Coordinates of C-alpha atoms in Angstrom, one line a residue:
M14 CA 119.2 108.0 112.3
E15 CA 117.8 106.0 109.4
Y16 CA 114.8 107.4 107.6
K17 CA 112.5 105.7 105.2
K18 CA 113.1 106.3 101.6
V19 CA 110.4 107.6 99.2
Q20 CA 110.3 105.1 96.4
Q21 CA 109.5 106.0 92.8
R22 CA 108.2 102.5 92.4
M23 CA 104.6 102.3 93.6
N24 CA 103.7 98.6 93.4
D25 CA 105.7 95.4 93.9
I26 CA 103.0 93.0 92.6
V27 CA 105.3 90.1 91.9
G28 CA 106.9 90.5 95.4
D29 CA 103.5 90.6 97.1
N30 CA 102.5 87.5 95.3
V31 CA 105.7 85.7 96.4
K32 CA 104.9 86.7 100.0
K33 CA 101.4 85.3 99.8
L34 CA 102.9 82.1 98.3
A35 CA 105.4 81.9 101.2
Q36 CA 102.5 82.1 103.7
L37 CA 100.8 79.1 102.1
F38 CA 103.9 77.1 101.2
P39 CA 107.0 78.2 103.1
S40 CA 109.1 75.4 101.7
A41 CA 108.4 76.6 98.2
V42 CA 110.0 80.1 98.7
K43 CA 113.7 80.2 99.6
D44 CA 115.5 83.5 100.0
G45 CA 112.7 85.3 98.3
E46 CA 112.8 83.1 95.2
V47 CA 110.2 80.5 94.2
D48 CA 111.4 76.9 94.1
F49 CA 109.0 75.5 91.5
D50 CA 110.0 71.9 92.0
A51 CA 109.2 72.3 95.7
L52 CA 106.0 74.0 94.9
K53 CA 105.0 71.0 92.7
E54 CA 105.7 68.7 95.6
E55 CA 103.5 70.8 97.8
L56 CA 100.8 70.3 95.2
G57 CA 101.1 66.5 95.3
Q58 CA 103.9 66.1 92.8
F59 CA 101.5 66.8 90.0
T60 CA 102.9 66.3 86.5
E61 CA 101.1 67.4 83.4
V62 CA 100.8 65.2 80.3
G63 CA 102.7 67.1 77.7
S64 CA 101.6 70.7 77.5
E65 CA 97.8 69.9 77.5
K66 CA 95.7 71.4 80.2
Y67 CA 92.2 72.8 80.7
E68 CA 92.4 76.6 80.5
L69 CA 91.3 79.6 78.4
T70 CA 94.2 80.9 76.2
W71 CA 94.5 83.4 73.4
A72 CA 97.1 85.2 71.4
G73 CA 98.5 87.8 73.8
K74 CA 97.5 86.3 77.1
K75 CA 101.1 86.0 78.3
N76 CA 101.6 89.7 77.5
A77 CA 98.3 90.6 79.3
K78 CA 99.6 88.8 82.4
K79 CA 102.9 90.7 82.1
I80 CA 101.1 94.1 81.8
A81 CA 99.1 93.3 85.0
Q82 CA 102.3 92.9 87.0
E83 CA 104.1 95.9 85.6
D84 CA 104.4 98.9 87.8
I85 CA 103.2 102.4 86.8
V86 CA 106.2 104.7 86.3
G87 CA 106.3 108.5 85.8
R88 CA 102.6 109.0 86.2
T89 CA 100.4 110.4 89.0
L90 CA 96.9 111.8 89.7
K91 CA 96.5 115.6 89.4
F92 CA 93.8 117.3 91.5
I93 CA 91.4 119.4 89.4
P94 CA 89.8 121.8 91.8
E95 CA 87.8 123.7 89.2
D96 CA 85.9 120.6 88.2
S97 CA 85.4 119.4 91.8
K98 CA 82.4 120.0 94.0
N99 CA 82.5 120.4 97.8
A100 CA 86.1 119.3 97.6
D101 CA 86.9 120.2 101.3
T102 CA 84.2 117.8 102.7
T103 CA 83.4 115.1 100.1
E104 CA 84.7 111.5 100.2
N105 CA 83.8 110.7 96.6
L106 CA 86.3 110.7 93.8
Y107 CA 86.0 111.1 90.0
I108 CA 89.2 110.2 88.1
E109 CA 89.8 110.8 84.4
G110 CA 92.2 108.6 82.6
D111 CA 92.9 105.1 81.3
N112 CA 91.5 102.8 84.0
L113 CA 94.5 100.4 84.0
E114 CA 96.8 103.3 84.8
V115 CA 94.4 104.5 87.5
L116 CA 93.9 101.1 89.1
K117 CA 97.7 100.7 89.4
L118 CA 98.1 104.3 90.8
L119 CA 95.4 103.5 93.4
R120 CA 96.6 100.0 94.2
Q121 CA 99.0 100.9 97.1
N122 CA 96.7 103.5 98.7
Y123 CA 93.4 101.6 98.3
Y124 CA 94.7 98.0 98.7
G125 CA 91.9 95.9 100.2
A126 CA 89.7 99.0 100.7
I127 CA 86.9 98.6 98.1
K128 CA 83.8 96.6 99.2
M129 CA 82.0 96.5 95.9
I130 CA 83.0 97.0 92.3
Y131 CA 80.5 97.3 89.5
I132 CA 81.6 97.5 85.9
D133 CA 79.9 97.7 82.6
P134 CA 82.8 97.3 80.2
P135 CA 82.5 98.0 76.4
Y136 CA 80.9 95.0 74.8
N137 CA 82.9 93.3 72.0
T138 CA 80.4 94.3 69.3
G139 CA 82.9 95.3 66.6
N140 CA 82.2 99.0 67.1
D141 CA 83.3 99.6 70.6
F142 CA 86.9 100.6 71.4
V143 CA 89.5 98.5 73.2
Y144 CA 92.3 100.1 75.2
N145 CA 95.8 100.1 73.9
D146 CA 97.9 99.1 76.8
S147 CA 101.3 99.3 75.2
F148 CA 102.0 102.6 77.1
G149 CA 105.7 102.6 76.5
M150 CA 105.8 101.7 72.8
N151 CA 106.3 104.1 70.0
K152 CA 104.1 104.0 66.9
E153 CA 106.4 101.7 64.9
D154 CA 107.0 99.3 67.7
L155 CA 103.3 99.1 68.5
D156 CA 102.4 98.4 64.8
I157 CA 104.9 95.6 64.7
A158 CA 103.8 94.1 68.0
E159 CA 100.0 94.3 67.4
G160 CA 99.7 94.3 63.7
N161 CA 97.7 97.5 63.8
I162 CA 99.6 99.1 60.9
D163 CA 96.7 101.3 60.0
I164 CA 96.2 102.7 63.6
T165 CA 97.4 106.3 64.2
G166 CA 98.7 106.0 67.7
E167 CA 95.5 106.7 69.7
R168 CA 95.2 105.3 73.2
Y169 CA 92.2 103.3 72.1
V170 CA 91.3 101.7 68.8
V171 CA 88.2 100.1 67.2
N172 CA 88.2 96.3 67.5
G173 CA 86.5 95.4 64.2
K174 CA 85.0 92.0 63.7
S175 CA 87.2 91.5 60.7
H176 CA 90.3 91.7 62.9
N177 CA 91.9 88.3 63.2
K178 CA 92.4 88.9 67.0
Y179 CA 88.8 90.1 67.5
H180 CA 88.3 88.1 70.8
A181 CA 92.0 88.2 71.8
N182 CA 92.2 92.0 71.8
W183 CA 89.2 92.3 74.0
L184 CA 90.4 89.6 76.4
S185 CA 93.8 91.2 76.6
M186 CA 92.2 94.5 77.5
M187 CA 90.0 93.0 80.2
Y188 CA 92.5 90.6 81.9
P189 CA 95.0 93.0 83.5
R190 CA 92.2 95.4 84.7
L191 CA 90.4 92.6 86.5
K192 CA 93.7 91.3 87.9
V193 CA 94.6 94.6 89.5
A194 CA 91.1 95.3 90.6
K195 CA 91.0 92.2 92.7
D196 CA 93.8 93.6 94.9
L197 CA 91.6 96.6 95.6
L198 CA 88.7 94.5 97.0
T199 CA 88.2 93.9 100.7
D200 CA 88.5 90.3 101.8
D201 CA 84.7 90.1 101.7
G202 CA 84.4 92.3 98.6
I203 CA 82.2 91.6 95.7
I204 CA 82.5 92.4 92.0
F205 CA 79.7 92.6 89.5
V206 CA 80.4 92.6 85.7
S207 CA 77.8 93.4 83.1
I208 CA 78.3 91.5 79.8
D209 CA 76.3 90.3 76.8
D210 CA 76.3 86.9 75.2
I211 CA 79.1 87.6 72.8
E212 CA 81.9 87.4 75.5
V213 CA 80.0 86.0 78.5
K214 CA 81.6 82.6 78.2
N215 CA 85.1 84.1 77.9
M216 CA 84.5 86.6 80.7
I217 CA 83.4 83.7 83.0
K218 CA 86.6 81.8 82.2
I219 CA 89.0 84.7 82.9
C220 CA 87.1 85.6 86.1
D221 CA 87.3 82.0 87.2
E222 CA 91.0 82.2 86.6
I223 CA 91.5 85.5 88.4
F224 CA 89.0 85.2 91.3
G225 CA 88.7 81.4 91.4
E226 CA 85.8 79.3 90.2
E227 CA 84.8 78.5 93.8
N228 CA 84.2 82.3 94.3
R229 CA 81.8 82.6 91.4
I230 CA 78.6 83.4 93.3
E231 CA 76.2 83.6 90.4
T232 CA 75.6 84.4 86.7
I233 CA 72.6 86.7 86.9
V234 CA 70.3 86.9 83.8
W235 CA 69.0 90.4 83.4
K236 CA 66.0 91.1 81.1
N237 CA 67.1 94.4 79.6
K238 CA 64.6 94.9 76.7
Y239 CA 60.9 94.7 76.0
G240 CA 59.6 92.5 73.1
A241 CA 60.6 93.5 69.6
G242 CA 57.1 93.4 68.0
A243 CA 55.1 91.1 65.8
K244 CA 56.9 92.0 62.6
T245 CA 60.3 90.8 63.8
V246 CA 61.6 87.6 62.1
G247 CA 63.8 85.2 64.1
F248 CA 65.1 85.3 67.6
I249 CA 65.3 88.5 69.5
S250 CA 67.8 88.9 72.4
V251 CA 66.1 90.6 75.3
H252 CA 68.6 89.8 78.0
E253 CA 72.2 90.4 79.2
Y254 CA 74.2 88.9 82.1
I255 CA 75.7 90.2 85.3
L256 CA 78.5 88.0 86.7
C257 CA 79.0 88.1 90.5
Y258 CA 82.3 87.0 92.1
S259 CA 83.7 87.4 95.6
K260 CA 87.4 88.0 96.4
F261 CA 87.4 85.1 98.9
P262 CA 84.8 82.4 99.5
I263 CA 81.6 83.7 101.2
F264 CA 81.4 80.4 103.0
D265 CA 84.6 78.4 103.4
L266 CA 84.0 75.6 100.9
T267 CA 86.9 73.4 102.0
S268 CA 86.5 70.4 104.3
E269 CA 89.2 71.8 106.6
L270 CA 87.8 75.1 107.8
D271 CA 90.3 77.8 108.7
E272 CA 90.1 79.6 112.1
E273 CA 87.7 82.2 110.8
G274 CA 85.5 79.5 109.1
Q275 CA 85.3 77.5 112.3
R276 CA 84.3 80.6 114.2
R277 CA 81.6 81.4 111.7
F278 CA 80.2 77.9 111.7
N279 CA 80.7 76.9 115.3
K280 CA 77.1 76.7 116.2
Q281 CA 75.3 73.4 116.5
D282 CA 71.7 72.3 116.7
D283 CA 69.7 69.1 116.0
K284 CA 70.6 69.3 112.3
Y285 CA 74.4 69.3 112.9
A286 CA 74.9 65.7 111.9
V287 CA 73.6 66.4 108.3
R288 CA 74.0 70.1 107.8
G289 CA 77.0 70.9 109.9
G290 CA 77.5 74.2 111.8
Y291 CA 75.7 77.4 111.0
M292 CA 76.2 81.1 111.0
T293 CA 73.4 83.6 111.4
Q294 CA 72.3 86.6 109.5
P295 CA 70.0 89.4 110.6
L296 CA 66.4 89.3 109.4
M297 CA 65.8 93.0 109.9
T298 CA 67.2 95.9 107.8
N299 CA 66.8 99.5 106.9
S300 CA 68.1 99.2 103.3
L301 CA 65.0 98.1 101.4
G302 CA 63.2 101.5 101.3
D303 CA 59.6 102.0 102.5
R304 CA 58.0 98.6 102.3
P305 CA 54.8 98.5 104.5
N306 CA 54.4 94.8 103.7
L307 CA 57.6 94.0 105.6
M308 CA 56.5 95.8 108.8
Y309 CA 54.3 92.9 110.2
T310 CA 54.5 91.4 113.7
I311 CA 55.1 87.7 114.6
E312 CA 54.5 85.6 117.7
Y313 CA 57.3 83.7 119.4
N314 CA 56.8 81.8 122.7
G315 CA 53.6 83.8 123.4
I316 CA 55.5 87.1 122.8
T317 CA 54.5 89.5 120.1
I318 CA 57.7 90.7 118.2
V319 CA 57.5 94.1 116.5
P320 CA 60.4 94.7 114.1
H321 CA 62.4 97.9 115.0
K322 CA 63.4 97.8 111.3
Q323 CA 61.8 96.1 108.4
W324 CA 61.9 92.3 107.8
I325 CA 63.9 91.3 104.8
W326 CA 61.5 88.4 104.1
G327 CA 57.8 88.3 103.5
K328 CA 55.7 87.0 106.4
E329 CA 54.9 83.6 104.8
R330 CA 58.5 82.9 104.1
L331 CA 59.6 83.9 107.7
L332 CA 56.9 81.8 109.3
D333 CA 57.9 78.8 107.2
A334 CA 61.5 79.2 108.2
I335 CA 60.5 79.4 111.9
S336 CA 58.5 76.2 111.5
K337 CA 61.6 74.5 110.2
D338 CA 63.7 75.7 113.1
E339 CA 65.8 77.8 110.7
V340 CA 65.5 81.1 112.7
E341 CA 67.3 82.0 115.9
F342 CA 65.7 84.3 118.6
N343 CA 68.0 86.0 121.1
L344 CA 66.7 88.2 123.9
Q345 CA 68.6 91.5 124.2
S346 CA 69.3 93.6 127.3
D347 CA 66.7 96.1 126.4
G348 CA 64.0 93.5 126.2
S349 CA 63.8 93.3 122.4
Y350 CA 64.7 90.3 120.3
S351 CA 67.4 89.8 117.8
V352 CA 65.9 87.6 115.0
R353 CA 68.4 85.9 112.7
S354 CA 68.3 83.3 110.0
K355 CA 70.5 80.2 110.2
S356 CA 72.8 79.7 107.2
Y357 CA 74.1 76.1 107.4
L358 CA 77.4 74.9 105.9
Y359 CA 75.5 72.0 104.1
D360 CA 72.1 71.7 102.6
E361 CA 69.5 69.1 103.5
N362 CA 71.3 66.5 101.4
G363 CA 74.7 67.1 103.0
V364 CA 76.0 69.1 100.0
I365 CA 78.1 72.1 100.7
R366 CA 76.2 75.4 100.2
R367 CA 77.1 78.5 98.2
G368 CA 75.8 82.0 98.2
K369 CA 72.2 82.5 96.8
P370 CA 71.6 85.8 95.2
V371 CA 68.8 86.4 92.7
S372 CA 69.7 84.8 89.4
I373 CA 67.0 86.3 87.2
L374 CA 66.1 90.0 87.1
N375 CA 63.1 91.1 85.1
G376 CA 64.1 94.7 84.5
P377 CA 64.6 97.5 85.1
F378 CA 65.1 98.0 81.4
N379 CA 67.6 99.9 79.3
Q380 CA 64.7 102.2 78.3
E381 CA 64.6 103.2 82.0
G382 CA 68.3 104.0 81.9
T383 CA 67.7 106.4 79.0
Q384 CA 64.9 108.0 80.9
D385 CA 67.2 108.5 83.9
I386 CA 69.6 110.6 82.0
R387 CA 67.0 112.4 79.9
K388 CA 65.4 113.7 83.0
L389 CA 68.6 115.4 84.0
F390 CA 69.4 116.9 80.7
E391 CA 66.2 118.6 79.6
D392 CA 64.9 115.5 77.8
K393 CA 68.1 115.3 75.6
S394 CA 69.7 112.0 75.0
V395 CA 73.4 112.9 75.6
F396 CA 74.5 109.3 76.3
D397 CA 73.3 106.1 74.7
F398 CA 72.7 102.7 76.3
T399 CA 73.3 103.7 79.9
K400 CA 72.3 101.2 82.6
P401 CA 69.3 102.1 84.9
S402 CA 70.3 103.5 88.2
A403 CA 67.7 101.3 89.8
L404 CA 69.6 98.2 88.6
I405 CA 72.8 99.4 90.4
E406 CA 70.8 100.3 93.5
F407 CA 69.5 96.7 93.6
L408 CA 73.0 95.3 93.4
L409 CA 74.2 97.7 96.1
S410 CA 71.4 96.5 98.4
L411 CA 72.1 92.8 98.1
Q412 CA 73.4 91.4 101.4
I413 CA 75.4 88.6 99.9
N414 CA 77.8 88.3 102.8
G415 CA 75.2 88.8 105.5
N416 CA 76.6 92.3 106.1
E417 CA 74.1 95.1 106.7
S418 CA 76.7 97.8 106.6
N419 CA 75.9 100.8 104.4
D420 CA 79.3 102.5 104.9
F421 CA 81.7 101.3 102.4
I422 CA 83.5 102.3 99.1
V423 CA 82.0 101.5 95.7
M424 CA 84.1 101.6 92.5
D425 CA 83.2 101.7 88.8
F426 CA 86.2 101.8 86.5
F427 CA 84.2 101.8 83.3
S428 CA 81.9 104.4 84.7
G429 CA 80.6 105.9 81.4
S430 CA 77.9 108.4 82.3
A431 CA 78.3 107.7 86.0
T432 CA 75.1 105.8 86.6
T433 CA 76.8 104.1 89.6
A434 CA 77.5 107.4 91.3
Q435 CA 73.9 108.4 90.9
A436 CA 72.7 105.0 92.3
V437 CA 75.0 105.3 95.3
M438 CA 73.7 108.8 96.2
K439 CA 70.1 107.7 95.7
L440 CA 70.4 104.6 98.0
N441 CA 72.3 106.7 100.6
C442 CA 69.3 109.1 100.5
K443 CA 66.9 106.3 101.1
D444 CA 68.6 104.6 104.0
N445 CA 70.9 107.4 105.4
G446 CA 73.9 105.4 104.2
K447 CA 77.5 106.6 104.1
R448 CA 78.6 104.7 101.0
K449 CA 81.4 106.4 99.1
W450 CA 82.2 106.1 95.4
I451 CA 85.1 106.2 93.0
M452 CA 84.4 106.6 89.3
V453 CA 87.0 106.1 86.6
Q454 CA 86.5 107.1 83.0
L455 CA 88.7 107.6 80.0
D456 CA 88.0 111.0 78.5
E457 CA 86.8 109.5 75.2
K458 CA 85.8 112.2 72.7
C459 CA 82.2 112.8 71.7
N460 CA 81.8 112.6 67.9
E461 CA 80.7 115.7 66.1
G462 CA 77.0 115.5 65.2
T463 CA 76.0 113.6 68.3
N464 CA 73.5 115.1 70.8
A465 CA 76.3 115.2 73.4
Y466 CA 78.6 117.3 71.2
K467 CA 75.8 119.6 70.2
S468 CA 75.0 120.1 73.8
G469 CA 78.5 121.3 74.5
F470 CA 80.2 118.2 75.8
S471 CA 83.6 117.4 74.3
N472 CA 84.1 114.0 76.0
I473 CA 82.3 111.4 78.1
A474 CA 83.9 112.5 81.3
E475 CA 82.4 115.9 80.9
I476 CA 78.9 114.4 80.5
A477 CA 79.4 112.2 83.6
K478 CA 80.6 115.1 85.9
E479 CA 77.6 117.2 84.9
R480 CA 75.3 114.3 85.5
I481 CA 76.6 113.8 89.0
R482 CA 76.2 117.5 89.7
R483 CA 72.6 117.6 88.5
A484 CA 71.6 114.3 90.1
G485 CA 73.0 115.3 93.5
E486 CA 71.3 118.7 93.4
N487 CA 68.0 117.0 92.5
L488 CA 68.3 114.6 95.4
K489 CA 69.0 117.5 97.8
Q490 CA 65.9 119.4 96.5
E491 CA 63.7 116.4 96.8
N492 CA 65.1 115.3 100.2
P493 CA 66.1 118.5 102.0
E494 CA 66.6 116.8 105.3
A495 CA 68.8 114.0 103.9
D496 CA 72.4 114.0 105.0
I497 CA 74.1 112.8 101.8
D498 CA 77.4 113.5 100.2
I499 CA 76.8 114.9 96.7
G500 CA 80.3 116.3 96.2
F501 CA 83.3 114.8 94.5
K502 CA 87.0 115.5 94.0
V503 CA 88.2 115.3 90.4
F504 CA 91.6 113.9 89.5
R505 CA 93.2 113.4 86.2
V506 CA 96.1 111.1 85.2
A507 CA 99.2 113.2 84.5
D508 CA 102.9 113.1 84.4
T509 CA 104.8 112.9 87.7
N510 CA 105.5 116.1 89.7
I511 CA 108.8 114.8 91.1
K512 CA 112.2 114.5 89.5
W513 CA 112.9 111.0 90.5
N514 CA 116.6 109.9 90.5
S515 CA 115.9 107.1 88.1
L516 CA 114.3 109.4 85.6
I517 CA 117.1 112.0 85.4
N518 CA 120.0 110.0 86.7
M519 CA 121.1 112.7 89.1
G520 CA 122.4 110.5 92.0
Q521 CA 122.3 111.5 95.6
L522 CA 120.6 114.7 96.7
D523 CA 122.8 117.6 97.9
L524 CA 121.1 118.9 101.1
N525 CA 122.7 122.4 100.9
Q526 CA 121.4 122.8 97.3
I527 CA 118.0 121.6 98.4
E528 CA 117.8 124.2 101.2
S529 CA 118.8 127.0 98.8
D530 CA 116.4 126.2 95.9
P531 CA 114.4 123.0 96.6
D532 CA 111.7 123.4 94.0
S533 CA 114.0 123.6 90.9
I534 CA 116.1 120.7 92.0
D535 CA 113.4 118.3 93.1
F536 CA 110.1 119.1 91.4
M537 CA 108.9 119.6 87.8
P538 CA 108.4 123.2 86.7
G539 CA 105.1 124.8 87.7
V540 CA 103.9 122.1 90.0
K541 CA 101.7 122.9 93.0
D542 CA 102.2 121.8 96.6
V543 CA 98.9 120.0 96.6
D544 CA 99.9 117.9 93.6
I545 CA 103.1 116.8 95.2
V546 CA 101.3 115.8 98.4
Y547 CA 98.7 113.8 96.5
E548 CA 101.5 112.0 94.6
L549 CA 103.1 111.1 97.9
M550 CA 99.8 110.0 99.3
L551 CA 99.5 107.5 96.5
R552 CA 102.5 105.7 97.9
Q553 CA 101.0 105.4 101.4
K554 CA 98.5 102.9 102.7
N555 CA 95.1 103.8 104.2
V556 CA 95.5 107.5 103.4
P557 CA 92.6 108.1 101.0
L558 CA 92.7 110.8 98.4
S559 CA 89.5 112.2 100.0
S560 CA 91.5 113.2 103.1
K561 CA 91.1 116.8 104.1
M562 CA 93.9 119.2 103.5
E563 CA 94.5 122.0 106.1
R564 CA 96.2 125.4 105.9
I565 CA 98.3 126.4 108.9
F566 CA 98.6 130.1 109.9
F567 CA 101.8 131.2 111.7
R568 CA 102.0 134.0 114.3
G569 CA 103.6 137.3 113.7
G570 CA 102.2 137.9 110.2
I571 CA 104.6 135.5 108.5
G572 CA 101.7 134.5 106.3
V573 CA 100.0 131.3 105.2
L574 CA 101.9 128.1 104.7
I575 CA 100.1 125.1 103.3
F576 CA 100.3 122.1 105.6
M577 CA 101.2 119.9 102.6
R578 CA 104.3 122.0 102.0
I579 CA 105.5 121.3 105.5
V580 CA 105.2 117.6 105.0
I581 CA 107.4 117.7 101.9
W582 CA 110.0 120.0 103.4
F583 CA 110.5 117.8 106.5
A584 CA 110.7 114.8 104.3
L585 CA 113.6 116.3 102.3
K586 CA 115.3 117.7 105.5
Q587 CA 115.3 114.1 106.8
R588 CA 117.2 113.0 103.7
L589 CA 114.3 111.1 102.1
Q590 CA 115.7 109.8 98.8
R591 CA 113.9 109.6 95.5
N592 CA 114.6 106.1 94.4

């Protein structure tokens, strides 16, 4: 009998991309290899004039692309039970480590599983750090490659404005992270990226390249400050930006709709000749909190319709849409009505439509973000410039895809003080949602002399975990009847627990030797069963790290054997090889 081998390699990003290409252009992939001449023919025999083309490029872009496609070797995620909360029941994850390593470690297990990503990456101000992604280089090689001859080998460095690759370093840091993050999004997934005006134009260009310009939903302008006062001379910046992209088009924007697109737009009415088919979206929701002004009744064909939820529109807007025949009423089996808005493929002028989120947000302000965290830490400012949780709540509540679901996974891989985790818990408390979160944060050290350091926090991750604990407990106290998950499992990036063949060049396993002393032969010294199982889980699909682990008791007083141990033992007995 043949058994599946356990591979050391976690991701085959290039291979996956070739498979996707083969689905689109079968003639361009032959025996697993790309025929670039055939691919050009599929694209209309396009020939560039010289080497000129419209694109964003910078010193180090090719290496950034290479880094995005490299697998993660010899690393894993180690469970930290002492830092976790309600580990046996929670579905939330807090992961400490470099986020590029973490994204690659999660890619196989959480491929296409994340509905929404929000990130607030370090702005390129000249003071913030950039990550050093040359994981395998020694100090001398790194200095030669990057020109950082004065850097002392830290995993992150200051990107000073005087550096001749000031923008390039920042772009090289962001590109591979966004590239891998895209793979984690569901097909209808959305990513929000907070950014200021220094790099917004470059961020738009790399997001256009990674997600596709047609999938850029909106560039939201967010007013984040109050006025600076009468004594200020010159212009004062009081806004930032939030870029919003979807993984795939929200509406199919091509003239040849695919099967799913035709299904979504297969409805017709009197406007079909100009506006094409339409899909519908519900006009009632539970996700907007307590809004009495949205609990009005309307009349339809002499029948009074009382919403069983809240309307998502004000009464004037809804009545206007009804008068324009842009609302669809469907009688249900229980006698109630389903009321849905019509979203046409084209606008009134026959121009194809795109998604329409709010493009200007007047607050909440950064001052409110500071107040959020001060309330949790006895009025101490342990973290500067944190985003307001109300802002993230607003983004979470947007129904950009017409999907009312409140049961999905949210990720923030530049999570800082974990504002996103608090926002998810708050919104779940308001609408009884089941949203789960995954926070990722480098354990960047707190400088001596800061309020955080004086308060006993050695790094940012420690601040964030304590914030989540306090925010969750506060929500429980304020809403004792709410059924919300305020726990989280903590993981930390660490070295592998398994002695992979390729790492120690030991060849085939000797089954007799394995049976006599499996631990010393196959696993690193001092590893725990739970760590090995989590490492194996990372190589599976759709087995989330939040899965519950069970202990199995045997009859006859043999004792307790952890279920995870049984999984590993049978894997080895079946001659699973560590490739």
